[in-house]
Each structure stands twice: as C-alpha cells, then as structure tokens.
Coordinates of N, CA, C and O in Angstrom, one line a residue:
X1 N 76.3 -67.0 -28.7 CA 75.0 -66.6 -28.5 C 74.0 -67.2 -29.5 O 74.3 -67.2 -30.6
X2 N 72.8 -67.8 -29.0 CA 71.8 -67.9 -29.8 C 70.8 -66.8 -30.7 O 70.5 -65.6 -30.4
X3 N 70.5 -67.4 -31.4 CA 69.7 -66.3 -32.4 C 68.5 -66.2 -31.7 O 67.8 -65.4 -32.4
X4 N 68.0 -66.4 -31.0 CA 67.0 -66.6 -29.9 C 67.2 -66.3 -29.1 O 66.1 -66.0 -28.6
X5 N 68.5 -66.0 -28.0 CA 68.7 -64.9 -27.0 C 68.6 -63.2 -27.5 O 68.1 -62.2 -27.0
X6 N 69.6 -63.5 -29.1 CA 69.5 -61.9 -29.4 C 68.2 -61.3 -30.0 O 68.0 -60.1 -29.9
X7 N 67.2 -62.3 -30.8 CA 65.8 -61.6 -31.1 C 65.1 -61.3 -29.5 O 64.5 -60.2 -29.4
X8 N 65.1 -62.0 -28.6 CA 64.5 -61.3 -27.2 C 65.1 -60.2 -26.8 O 64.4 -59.2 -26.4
X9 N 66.5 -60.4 -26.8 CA 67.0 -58.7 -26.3 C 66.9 -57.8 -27.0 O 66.7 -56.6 -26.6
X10 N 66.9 -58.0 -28.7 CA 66.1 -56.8 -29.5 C 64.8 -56.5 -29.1 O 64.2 -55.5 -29.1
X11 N 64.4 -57.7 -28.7 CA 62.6 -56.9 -28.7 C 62.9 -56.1 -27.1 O 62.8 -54.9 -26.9
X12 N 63.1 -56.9 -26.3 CA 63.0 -56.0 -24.9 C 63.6 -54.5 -24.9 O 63.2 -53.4 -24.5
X13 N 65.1 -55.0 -26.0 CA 65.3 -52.9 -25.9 C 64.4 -52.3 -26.4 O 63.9 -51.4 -25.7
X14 N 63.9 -52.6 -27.7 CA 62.9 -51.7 -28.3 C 61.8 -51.3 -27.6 O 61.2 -50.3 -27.4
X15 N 61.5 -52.8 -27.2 CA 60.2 -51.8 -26.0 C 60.2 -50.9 -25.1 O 59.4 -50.0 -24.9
X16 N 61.7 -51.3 -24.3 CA 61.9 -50.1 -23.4 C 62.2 -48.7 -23.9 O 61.7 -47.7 -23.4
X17 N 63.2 -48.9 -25.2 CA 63.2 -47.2 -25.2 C 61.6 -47.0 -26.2 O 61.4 -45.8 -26.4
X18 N 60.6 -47.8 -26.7 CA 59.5 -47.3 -26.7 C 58.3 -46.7 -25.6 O 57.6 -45.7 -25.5
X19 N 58.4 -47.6 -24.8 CA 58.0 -47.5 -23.3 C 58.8 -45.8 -22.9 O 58.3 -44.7 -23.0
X20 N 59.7 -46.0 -22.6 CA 60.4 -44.5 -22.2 C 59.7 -43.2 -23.0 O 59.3 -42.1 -22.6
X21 N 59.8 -43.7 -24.1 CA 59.7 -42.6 -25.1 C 58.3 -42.1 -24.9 O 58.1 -40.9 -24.6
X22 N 57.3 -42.9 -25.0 CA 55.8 -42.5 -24.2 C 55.3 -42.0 -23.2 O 54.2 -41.5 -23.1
X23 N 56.5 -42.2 -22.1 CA 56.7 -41.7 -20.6 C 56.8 -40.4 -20.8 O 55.9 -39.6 -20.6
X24 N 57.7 -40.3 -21.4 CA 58.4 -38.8 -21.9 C 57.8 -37.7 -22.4 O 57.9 -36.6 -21.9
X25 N 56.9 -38.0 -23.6 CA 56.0 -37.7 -23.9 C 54.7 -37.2 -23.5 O 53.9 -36.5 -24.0
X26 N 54.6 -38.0 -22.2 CA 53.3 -38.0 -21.0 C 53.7 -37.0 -20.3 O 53.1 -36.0 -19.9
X27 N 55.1 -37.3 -19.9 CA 55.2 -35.9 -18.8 C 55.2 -34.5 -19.5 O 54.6 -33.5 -19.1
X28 N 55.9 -34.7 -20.7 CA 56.0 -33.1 -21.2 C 54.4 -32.7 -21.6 O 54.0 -31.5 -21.3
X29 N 53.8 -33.4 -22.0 CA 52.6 -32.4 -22.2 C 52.0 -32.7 -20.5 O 51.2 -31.8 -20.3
X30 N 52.0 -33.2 -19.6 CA 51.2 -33.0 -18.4 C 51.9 -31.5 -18.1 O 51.3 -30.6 -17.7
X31 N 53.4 -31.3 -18.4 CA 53.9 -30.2 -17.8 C 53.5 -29.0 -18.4 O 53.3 -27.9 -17.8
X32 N 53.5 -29.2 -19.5 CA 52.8 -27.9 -20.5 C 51.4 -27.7 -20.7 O 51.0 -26.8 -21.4
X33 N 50.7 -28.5 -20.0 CA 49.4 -28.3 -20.0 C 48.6 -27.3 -19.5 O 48.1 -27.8 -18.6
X34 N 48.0 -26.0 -19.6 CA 47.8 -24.7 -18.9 C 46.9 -25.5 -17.7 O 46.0 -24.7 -17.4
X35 N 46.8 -26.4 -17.0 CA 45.6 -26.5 -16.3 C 46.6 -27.0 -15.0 O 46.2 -27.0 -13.8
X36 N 48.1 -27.3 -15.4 CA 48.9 -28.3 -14.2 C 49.8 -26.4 -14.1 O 50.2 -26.0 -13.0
X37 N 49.9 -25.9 -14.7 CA 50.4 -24.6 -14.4 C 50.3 -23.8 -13.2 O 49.2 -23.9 -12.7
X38 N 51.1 -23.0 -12.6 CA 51.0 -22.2 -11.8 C 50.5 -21.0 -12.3 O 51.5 -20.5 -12.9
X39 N 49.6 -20.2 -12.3 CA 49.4 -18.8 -12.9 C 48.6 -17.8 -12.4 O 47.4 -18.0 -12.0
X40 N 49.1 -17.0 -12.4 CA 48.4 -15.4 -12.4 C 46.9 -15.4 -12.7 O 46.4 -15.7 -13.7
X41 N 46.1 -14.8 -11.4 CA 44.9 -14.1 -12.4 C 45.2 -13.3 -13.3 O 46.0 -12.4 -13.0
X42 N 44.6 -13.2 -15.1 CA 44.1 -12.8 -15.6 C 42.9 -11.6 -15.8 O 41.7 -11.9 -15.6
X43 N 43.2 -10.7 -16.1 CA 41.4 -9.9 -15.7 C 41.1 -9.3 -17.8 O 42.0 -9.3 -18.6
X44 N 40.0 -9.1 -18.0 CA 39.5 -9.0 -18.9 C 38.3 -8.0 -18.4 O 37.4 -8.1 -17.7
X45 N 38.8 -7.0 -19.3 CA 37.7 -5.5 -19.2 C 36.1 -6.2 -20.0 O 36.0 -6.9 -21.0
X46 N 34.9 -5.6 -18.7 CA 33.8 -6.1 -19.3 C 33.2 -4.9 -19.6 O 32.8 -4.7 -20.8
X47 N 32.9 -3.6 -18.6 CA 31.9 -2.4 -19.0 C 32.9 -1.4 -18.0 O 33.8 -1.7 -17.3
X48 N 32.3 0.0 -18.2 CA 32.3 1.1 -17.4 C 31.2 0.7 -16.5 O 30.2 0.1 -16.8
X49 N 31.5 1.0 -15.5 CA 31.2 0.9 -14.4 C 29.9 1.6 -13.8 O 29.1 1.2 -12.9
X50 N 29.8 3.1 -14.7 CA 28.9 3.6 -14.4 C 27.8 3.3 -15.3 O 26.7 3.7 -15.2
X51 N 28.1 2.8 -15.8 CA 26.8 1.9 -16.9 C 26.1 0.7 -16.4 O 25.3 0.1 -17.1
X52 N 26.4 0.3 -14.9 CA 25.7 -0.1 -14.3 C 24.5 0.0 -13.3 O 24.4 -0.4 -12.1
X53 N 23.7 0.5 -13.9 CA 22.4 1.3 -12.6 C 22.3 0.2 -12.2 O 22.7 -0.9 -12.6
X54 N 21.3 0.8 -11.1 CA 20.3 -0.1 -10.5 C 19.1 -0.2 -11.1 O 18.6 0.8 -11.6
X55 N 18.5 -1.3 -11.2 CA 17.2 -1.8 -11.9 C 17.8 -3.5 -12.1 O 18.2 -4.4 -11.4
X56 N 17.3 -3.5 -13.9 CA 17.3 -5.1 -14.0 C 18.9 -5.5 -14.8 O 19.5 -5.0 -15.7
X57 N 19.2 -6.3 -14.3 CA 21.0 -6.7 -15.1 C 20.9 -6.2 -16.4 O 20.1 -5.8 -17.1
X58 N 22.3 -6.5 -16.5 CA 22.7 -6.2 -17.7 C 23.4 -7.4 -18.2 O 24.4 -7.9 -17.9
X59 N 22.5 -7.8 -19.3 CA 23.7 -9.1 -20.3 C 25.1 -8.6 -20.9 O 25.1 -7.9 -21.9
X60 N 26.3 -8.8 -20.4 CA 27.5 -9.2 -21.1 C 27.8 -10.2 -21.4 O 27.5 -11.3 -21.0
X61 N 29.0 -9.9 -22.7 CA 29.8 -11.0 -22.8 C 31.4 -10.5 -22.8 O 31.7 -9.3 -23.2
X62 N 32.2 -11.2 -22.5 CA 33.5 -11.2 -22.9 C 34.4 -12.6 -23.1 O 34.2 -13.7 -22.6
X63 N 35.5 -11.9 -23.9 CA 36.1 -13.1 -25.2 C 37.5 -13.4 -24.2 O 37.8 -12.7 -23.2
X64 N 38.1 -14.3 -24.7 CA 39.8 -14.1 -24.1 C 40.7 -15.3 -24.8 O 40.0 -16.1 -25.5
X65 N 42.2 -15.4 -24.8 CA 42.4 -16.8 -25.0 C 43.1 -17.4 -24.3 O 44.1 -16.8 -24.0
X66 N 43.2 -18.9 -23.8 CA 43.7 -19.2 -23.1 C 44.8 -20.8 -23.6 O 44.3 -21.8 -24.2
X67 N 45.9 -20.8 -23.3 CA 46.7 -21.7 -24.0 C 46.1 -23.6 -22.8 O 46.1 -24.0 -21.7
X68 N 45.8 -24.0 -24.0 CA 44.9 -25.5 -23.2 C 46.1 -26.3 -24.4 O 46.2 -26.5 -25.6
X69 N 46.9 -26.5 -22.9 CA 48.3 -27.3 -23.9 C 49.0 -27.2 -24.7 O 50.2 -27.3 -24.4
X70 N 48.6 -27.2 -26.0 CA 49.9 -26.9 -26.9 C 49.1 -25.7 -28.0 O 49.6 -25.0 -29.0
X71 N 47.6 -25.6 -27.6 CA 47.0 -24.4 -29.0 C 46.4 -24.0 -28.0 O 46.1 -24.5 -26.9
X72 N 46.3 -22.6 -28.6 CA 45.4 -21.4 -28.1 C 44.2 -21.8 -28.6 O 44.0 -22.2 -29.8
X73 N 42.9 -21.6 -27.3 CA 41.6 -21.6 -27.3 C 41.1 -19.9 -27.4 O 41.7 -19.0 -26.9
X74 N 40.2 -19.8 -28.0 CA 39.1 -18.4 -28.0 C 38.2 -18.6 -27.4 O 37.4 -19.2 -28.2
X75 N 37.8 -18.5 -26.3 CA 36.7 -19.2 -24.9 C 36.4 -17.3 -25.0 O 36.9 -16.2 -25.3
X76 N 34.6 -17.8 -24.5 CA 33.6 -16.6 -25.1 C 32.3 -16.8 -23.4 O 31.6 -17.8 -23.2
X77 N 32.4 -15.7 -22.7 CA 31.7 -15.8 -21.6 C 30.7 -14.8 -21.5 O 30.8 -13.6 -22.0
X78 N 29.2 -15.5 -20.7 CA 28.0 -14.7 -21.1 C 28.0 -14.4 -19.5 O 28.1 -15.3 -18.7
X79 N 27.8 -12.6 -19.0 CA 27.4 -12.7 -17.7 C 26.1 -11.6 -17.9 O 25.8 -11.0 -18.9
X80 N 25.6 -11.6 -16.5 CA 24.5 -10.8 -16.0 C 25.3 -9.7 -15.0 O 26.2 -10.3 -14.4
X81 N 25.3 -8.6 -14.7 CA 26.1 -7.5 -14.4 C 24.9 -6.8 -13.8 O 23.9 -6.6 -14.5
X82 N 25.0 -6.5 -12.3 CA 23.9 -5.7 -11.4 C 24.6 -5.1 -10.2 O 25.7 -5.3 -9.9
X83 N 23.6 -4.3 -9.5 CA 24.0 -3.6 -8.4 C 22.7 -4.5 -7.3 O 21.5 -4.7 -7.5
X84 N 23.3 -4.7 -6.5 CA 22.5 -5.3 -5.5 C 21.5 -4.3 -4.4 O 21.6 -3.1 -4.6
X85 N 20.8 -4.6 -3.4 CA 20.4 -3.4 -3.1 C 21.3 -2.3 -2.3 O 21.0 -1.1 -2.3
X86 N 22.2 -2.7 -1.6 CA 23.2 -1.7 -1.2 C 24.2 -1.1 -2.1 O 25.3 -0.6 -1.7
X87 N 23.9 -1.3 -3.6 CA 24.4 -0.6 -4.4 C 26.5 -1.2 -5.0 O 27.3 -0.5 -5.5
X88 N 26.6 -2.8 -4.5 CA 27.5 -3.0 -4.7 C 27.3 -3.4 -6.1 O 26.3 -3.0 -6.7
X89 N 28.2 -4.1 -6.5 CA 28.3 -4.8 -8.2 C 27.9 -6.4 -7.8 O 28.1 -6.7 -6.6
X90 N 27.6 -7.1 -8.4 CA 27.6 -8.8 -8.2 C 27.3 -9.1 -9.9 O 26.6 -8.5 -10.7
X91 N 28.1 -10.1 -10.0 CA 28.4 -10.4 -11.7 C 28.1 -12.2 -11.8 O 28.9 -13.0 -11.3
X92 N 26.9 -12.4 -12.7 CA 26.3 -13.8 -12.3 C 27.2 -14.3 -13.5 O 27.9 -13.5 -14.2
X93 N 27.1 -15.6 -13.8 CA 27.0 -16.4 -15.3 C 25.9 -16.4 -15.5 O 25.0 -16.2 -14.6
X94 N 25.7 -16.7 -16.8 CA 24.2 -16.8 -17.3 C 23.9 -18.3 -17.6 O 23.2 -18.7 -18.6
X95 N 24.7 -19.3 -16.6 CA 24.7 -20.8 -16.9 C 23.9 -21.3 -15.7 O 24.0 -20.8 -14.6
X96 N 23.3 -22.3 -16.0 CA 22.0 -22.7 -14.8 C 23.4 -23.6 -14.3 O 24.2 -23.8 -15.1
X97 N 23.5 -24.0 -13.1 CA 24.2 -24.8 -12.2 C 23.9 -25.9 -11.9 O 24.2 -26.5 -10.9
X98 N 22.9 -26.3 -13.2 CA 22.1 -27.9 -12.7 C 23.0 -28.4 -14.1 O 24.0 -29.0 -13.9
X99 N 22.5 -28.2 -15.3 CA 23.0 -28.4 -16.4 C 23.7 -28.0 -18.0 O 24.0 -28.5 -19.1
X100 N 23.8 -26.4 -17.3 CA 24.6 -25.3 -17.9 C 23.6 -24.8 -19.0 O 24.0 -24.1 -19.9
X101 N 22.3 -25.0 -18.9 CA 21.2 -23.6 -19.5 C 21.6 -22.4 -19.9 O 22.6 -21.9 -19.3
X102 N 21.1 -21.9 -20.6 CA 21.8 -20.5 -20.5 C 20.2 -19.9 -19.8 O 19.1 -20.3 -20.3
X103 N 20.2 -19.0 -18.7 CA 19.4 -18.5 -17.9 C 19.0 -17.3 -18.3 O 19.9 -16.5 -18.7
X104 N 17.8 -16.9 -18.3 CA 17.5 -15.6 -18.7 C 16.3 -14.7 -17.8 O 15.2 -15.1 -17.4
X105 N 16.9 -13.5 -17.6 CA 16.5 -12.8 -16.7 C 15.0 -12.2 -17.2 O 15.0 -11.5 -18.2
X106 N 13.6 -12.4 -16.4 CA 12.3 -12.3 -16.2 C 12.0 -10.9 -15.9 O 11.6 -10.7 -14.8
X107 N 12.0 -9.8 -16.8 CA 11.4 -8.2 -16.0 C 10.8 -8.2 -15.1 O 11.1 -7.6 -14.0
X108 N 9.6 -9.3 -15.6 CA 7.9 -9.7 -15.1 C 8.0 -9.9 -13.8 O 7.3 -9.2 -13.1
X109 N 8.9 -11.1 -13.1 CA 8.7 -12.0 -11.8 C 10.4 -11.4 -11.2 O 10.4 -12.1 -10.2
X110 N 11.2 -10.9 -11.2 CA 12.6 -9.9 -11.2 C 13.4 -11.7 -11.0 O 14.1 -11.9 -10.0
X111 N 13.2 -12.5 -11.7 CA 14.0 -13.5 -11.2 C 14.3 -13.9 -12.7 O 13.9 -13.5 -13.8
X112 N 15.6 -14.9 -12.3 CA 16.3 -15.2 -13.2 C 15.7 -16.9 -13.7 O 15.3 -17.7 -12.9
X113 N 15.7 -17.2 -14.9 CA 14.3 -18.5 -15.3 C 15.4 -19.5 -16.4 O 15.9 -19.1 -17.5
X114 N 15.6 -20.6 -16.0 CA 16.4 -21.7 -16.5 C 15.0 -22.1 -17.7 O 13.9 -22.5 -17.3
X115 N 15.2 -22.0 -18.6 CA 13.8 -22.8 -19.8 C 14.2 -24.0 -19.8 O 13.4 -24.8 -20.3
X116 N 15.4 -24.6 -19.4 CA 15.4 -26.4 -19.7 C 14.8 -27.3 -18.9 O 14.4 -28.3 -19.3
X117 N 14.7 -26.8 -17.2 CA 14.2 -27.8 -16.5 C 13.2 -26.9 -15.3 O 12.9 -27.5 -14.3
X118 N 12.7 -25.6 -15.5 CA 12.2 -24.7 -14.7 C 13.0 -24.4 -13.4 O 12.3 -24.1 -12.5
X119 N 14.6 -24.3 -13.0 CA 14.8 -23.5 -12.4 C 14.4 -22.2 -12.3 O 13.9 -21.7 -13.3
X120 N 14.6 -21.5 -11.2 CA 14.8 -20.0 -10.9 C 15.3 -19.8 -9.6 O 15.1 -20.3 -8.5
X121 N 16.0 -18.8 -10.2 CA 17.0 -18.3 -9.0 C 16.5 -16.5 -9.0 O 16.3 -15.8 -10.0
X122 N 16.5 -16.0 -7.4 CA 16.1 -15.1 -7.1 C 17.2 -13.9 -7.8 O 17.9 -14.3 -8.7
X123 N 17.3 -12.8 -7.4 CA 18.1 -11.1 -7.7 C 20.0 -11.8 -7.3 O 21.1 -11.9 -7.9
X124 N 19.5 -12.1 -6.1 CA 21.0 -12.7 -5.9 C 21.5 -13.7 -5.9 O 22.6 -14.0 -5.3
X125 N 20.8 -14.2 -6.6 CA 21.5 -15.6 -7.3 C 21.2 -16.5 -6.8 O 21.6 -17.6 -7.3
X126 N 20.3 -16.6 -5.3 CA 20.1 -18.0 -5.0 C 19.0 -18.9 -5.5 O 18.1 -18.4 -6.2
X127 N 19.0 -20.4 -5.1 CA 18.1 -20.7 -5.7 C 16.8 -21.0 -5.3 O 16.6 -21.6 -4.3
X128 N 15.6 -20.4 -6.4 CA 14.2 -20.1 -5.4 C 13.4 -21.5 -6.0 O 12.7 -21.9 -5.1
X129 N 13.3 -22.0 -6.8 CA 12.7 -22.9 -7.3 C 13.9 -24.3 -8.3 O 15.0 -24.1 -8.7
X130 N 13.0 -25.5 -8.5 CA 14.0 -26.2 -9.1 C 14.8 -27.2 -8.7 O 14.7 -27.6 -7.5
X131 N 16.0 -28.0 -9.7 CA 16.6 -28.9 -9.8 C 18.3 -28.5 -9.4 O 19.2 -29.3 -9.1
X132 N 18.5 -27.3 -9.5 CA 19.9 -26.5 -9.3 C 20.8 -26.8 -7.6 O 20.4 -26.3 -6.6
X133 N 22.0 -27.5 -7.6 CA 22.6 -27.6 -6.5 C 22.7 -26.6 -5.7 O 22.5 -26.7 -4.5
X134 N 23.0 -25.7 -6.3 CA 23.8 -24.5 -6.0 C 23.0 -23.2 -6.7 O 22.1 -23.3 -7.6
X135 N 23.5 -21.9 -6.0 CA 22.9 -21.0 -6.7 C 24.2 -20.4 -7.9 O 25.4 -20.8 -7.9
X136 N 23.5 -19.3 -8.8 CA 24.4 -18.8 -9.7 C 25.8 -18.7 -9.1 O 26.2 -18.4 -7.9
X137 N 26.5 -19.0 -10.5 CA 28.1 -18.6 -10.3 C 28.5 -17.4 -10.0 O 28.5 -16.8 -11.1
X138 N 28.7 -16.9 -9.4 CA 29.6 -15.2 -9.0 C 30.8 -15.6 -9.5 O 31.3 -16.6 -9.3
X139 N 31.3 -14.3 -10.3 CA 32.3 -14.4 -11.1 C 33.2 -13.0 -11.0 O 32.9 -12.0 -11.6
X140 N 34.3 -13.1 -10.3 CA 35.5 -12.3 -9.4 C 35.3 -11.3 -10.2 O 35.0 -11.2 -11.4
X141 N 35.7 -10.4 -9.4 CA 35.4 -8.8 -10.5 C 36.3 -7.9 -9.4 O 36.3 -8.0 -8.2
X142 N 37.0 -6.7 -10.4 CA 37.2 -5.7 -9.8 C 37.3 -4.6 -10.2 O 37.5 -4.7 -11.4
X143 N 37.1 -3.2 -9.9 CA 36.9 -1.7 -10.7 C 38.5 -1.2 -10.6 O 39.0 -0.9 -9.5
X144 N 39.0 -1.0 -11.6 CA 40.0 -0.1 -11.9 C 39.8 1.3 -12.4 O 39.4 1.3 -13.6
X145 N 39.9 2.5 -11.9 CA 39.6 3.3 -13.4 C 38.6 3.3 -14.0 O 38.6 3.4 -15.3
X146 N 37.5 3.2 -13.1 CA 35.8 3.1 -13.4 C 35.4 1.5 -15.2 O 34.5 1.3 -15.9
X147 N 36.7 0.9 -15.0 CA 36.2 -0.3 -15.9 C 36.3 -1.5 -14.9 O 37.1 -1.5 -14.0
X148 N 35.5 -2.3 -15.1 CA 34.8 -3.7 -14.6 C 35.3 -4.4 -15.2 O 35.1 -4.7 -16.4
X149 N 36.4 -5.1 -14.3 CA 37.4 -6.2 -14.9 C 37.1 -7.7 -14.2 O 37.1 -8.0 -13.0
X150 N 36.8 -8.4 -15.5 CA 36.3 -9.8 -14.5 C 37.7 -10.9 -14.7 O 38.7 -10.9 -15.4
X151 N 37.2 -11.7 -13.7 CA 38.6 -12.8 -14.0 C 38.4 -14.3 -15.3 O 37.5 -15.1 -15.5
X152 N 39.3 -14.0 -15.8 CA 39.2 -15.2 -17.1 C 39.1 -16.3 -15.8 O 39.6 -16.1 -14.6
X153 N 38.2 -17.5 -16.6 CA 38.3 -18.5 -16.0 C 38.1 -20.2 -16.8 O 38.2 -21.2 -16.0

C-alpha cells in the first residue's frame, strides 16, 4: 500500500464517522425538541370565574413552563377576559395580530386600540379599523370548579 492510499482512507473514515456523528446529533435533538412532540393540552388556572362580570375586560396574565428542547423556558401570557353579550366567557391576547402590540382596552370608545400603528378591534375581537390580518387571538379556555383554565400555548 501507498502512503497515499492510506492518508485518503484516513481522511474519508474520519469524515464519515464525523458526518454520522452530526447526523446523530441532528436527529436526537429534532426528536427531543418539545415542538416535534406529540402532547397533551396543558391548562393553567387564570381567575374564578365569577369574577368575571359583564362590563369592560379584565387584564390577566398567567406564567407556565415549557421544555423548548433541552432547557425549560418561563413563558409569561397577557390576556383580556370578558363576557360577551349572551353572557358567555371569550379570552382575547392582548397582542395586535399585525405586529404583536400589546393592545389596550379604550373605556371611552368600548374598543380595543393597538398604539403602534392605530389598529382597533371591536368587543369581540374583530377587526374595526387598521393594518391587522385577522382579528384578536381567542385563547382555548375551559371552567372547572368555577376556575378559568386557559390552554398553555
């Protein structure tokens, strides 16, 4: 054998089991990644239930954590909490849908007012004025035991 056949087949193995080794590495975190996961809703208690009248929303927030690959995140959610006029629940984000504003609710005009680009969106979320695709996010909720459990997301 030439010393020149065996420096190429050292290099080719090394690359391959380097090559491999990266492959390897690629799939285990794509598989442990919480986003390629199969999983359960989550719910996360926001209020009593009866602390929702009717009139003008209510700002919440609630906290949770969620495993984003190999570390736990502390992810922190702002909602608006109301009764619509038939008295059901509907639970907004407080993020404008054009470029994630934080939206804040108007006594004055009963609508909901984006300050970055003059959106507004009406009582139920749609949108009355503005740059916004879509109207507010609705965000899954359900009452257990008179508490208001929303879904981590």
């Amino acid at each position: 054998m030439e010393r020149r056949n065996v420096l190429i087949g050292l290099i080719g193995g090394l690359s391959g089991v380097v090559l491999f080794g990266l492959g390897a590495l690629g799939a285990a975190f794509g598989i442990s990644s919480s986003r390629w996961r199969d999983r359960k809703a989550r719910w996360v208690a926001l209020c009593r239930e009866e602390e929702v009248t009717p009139g003008d929303p209510v700002a919440q927030s609630f906290s949770f954590r969620r495993l984003e690959g190999w570390y736990w995140q502390s992810v922190s959610r702002n909602v608006y909490v109301l009764r619509d006029s038939a008295g059901a629940l509907k639970i907004f984000s407080r993020r404008c849908t054009h470029l994630g504003c934080p939206v804040k609710w108007s006594t004055k005009s009963s609508t909901f007012r984006c300050p970055c680009h003059g959106a507004v969106f009406a009582r139920d979320g749609s949108v009355s004025e503005g740059p916004p695709p879509r109207p507010l996010d609705e965000i899954p909720y359900r009452v257990i035991d008179g508490i208001v459990e929303v879904e981590e997301a």
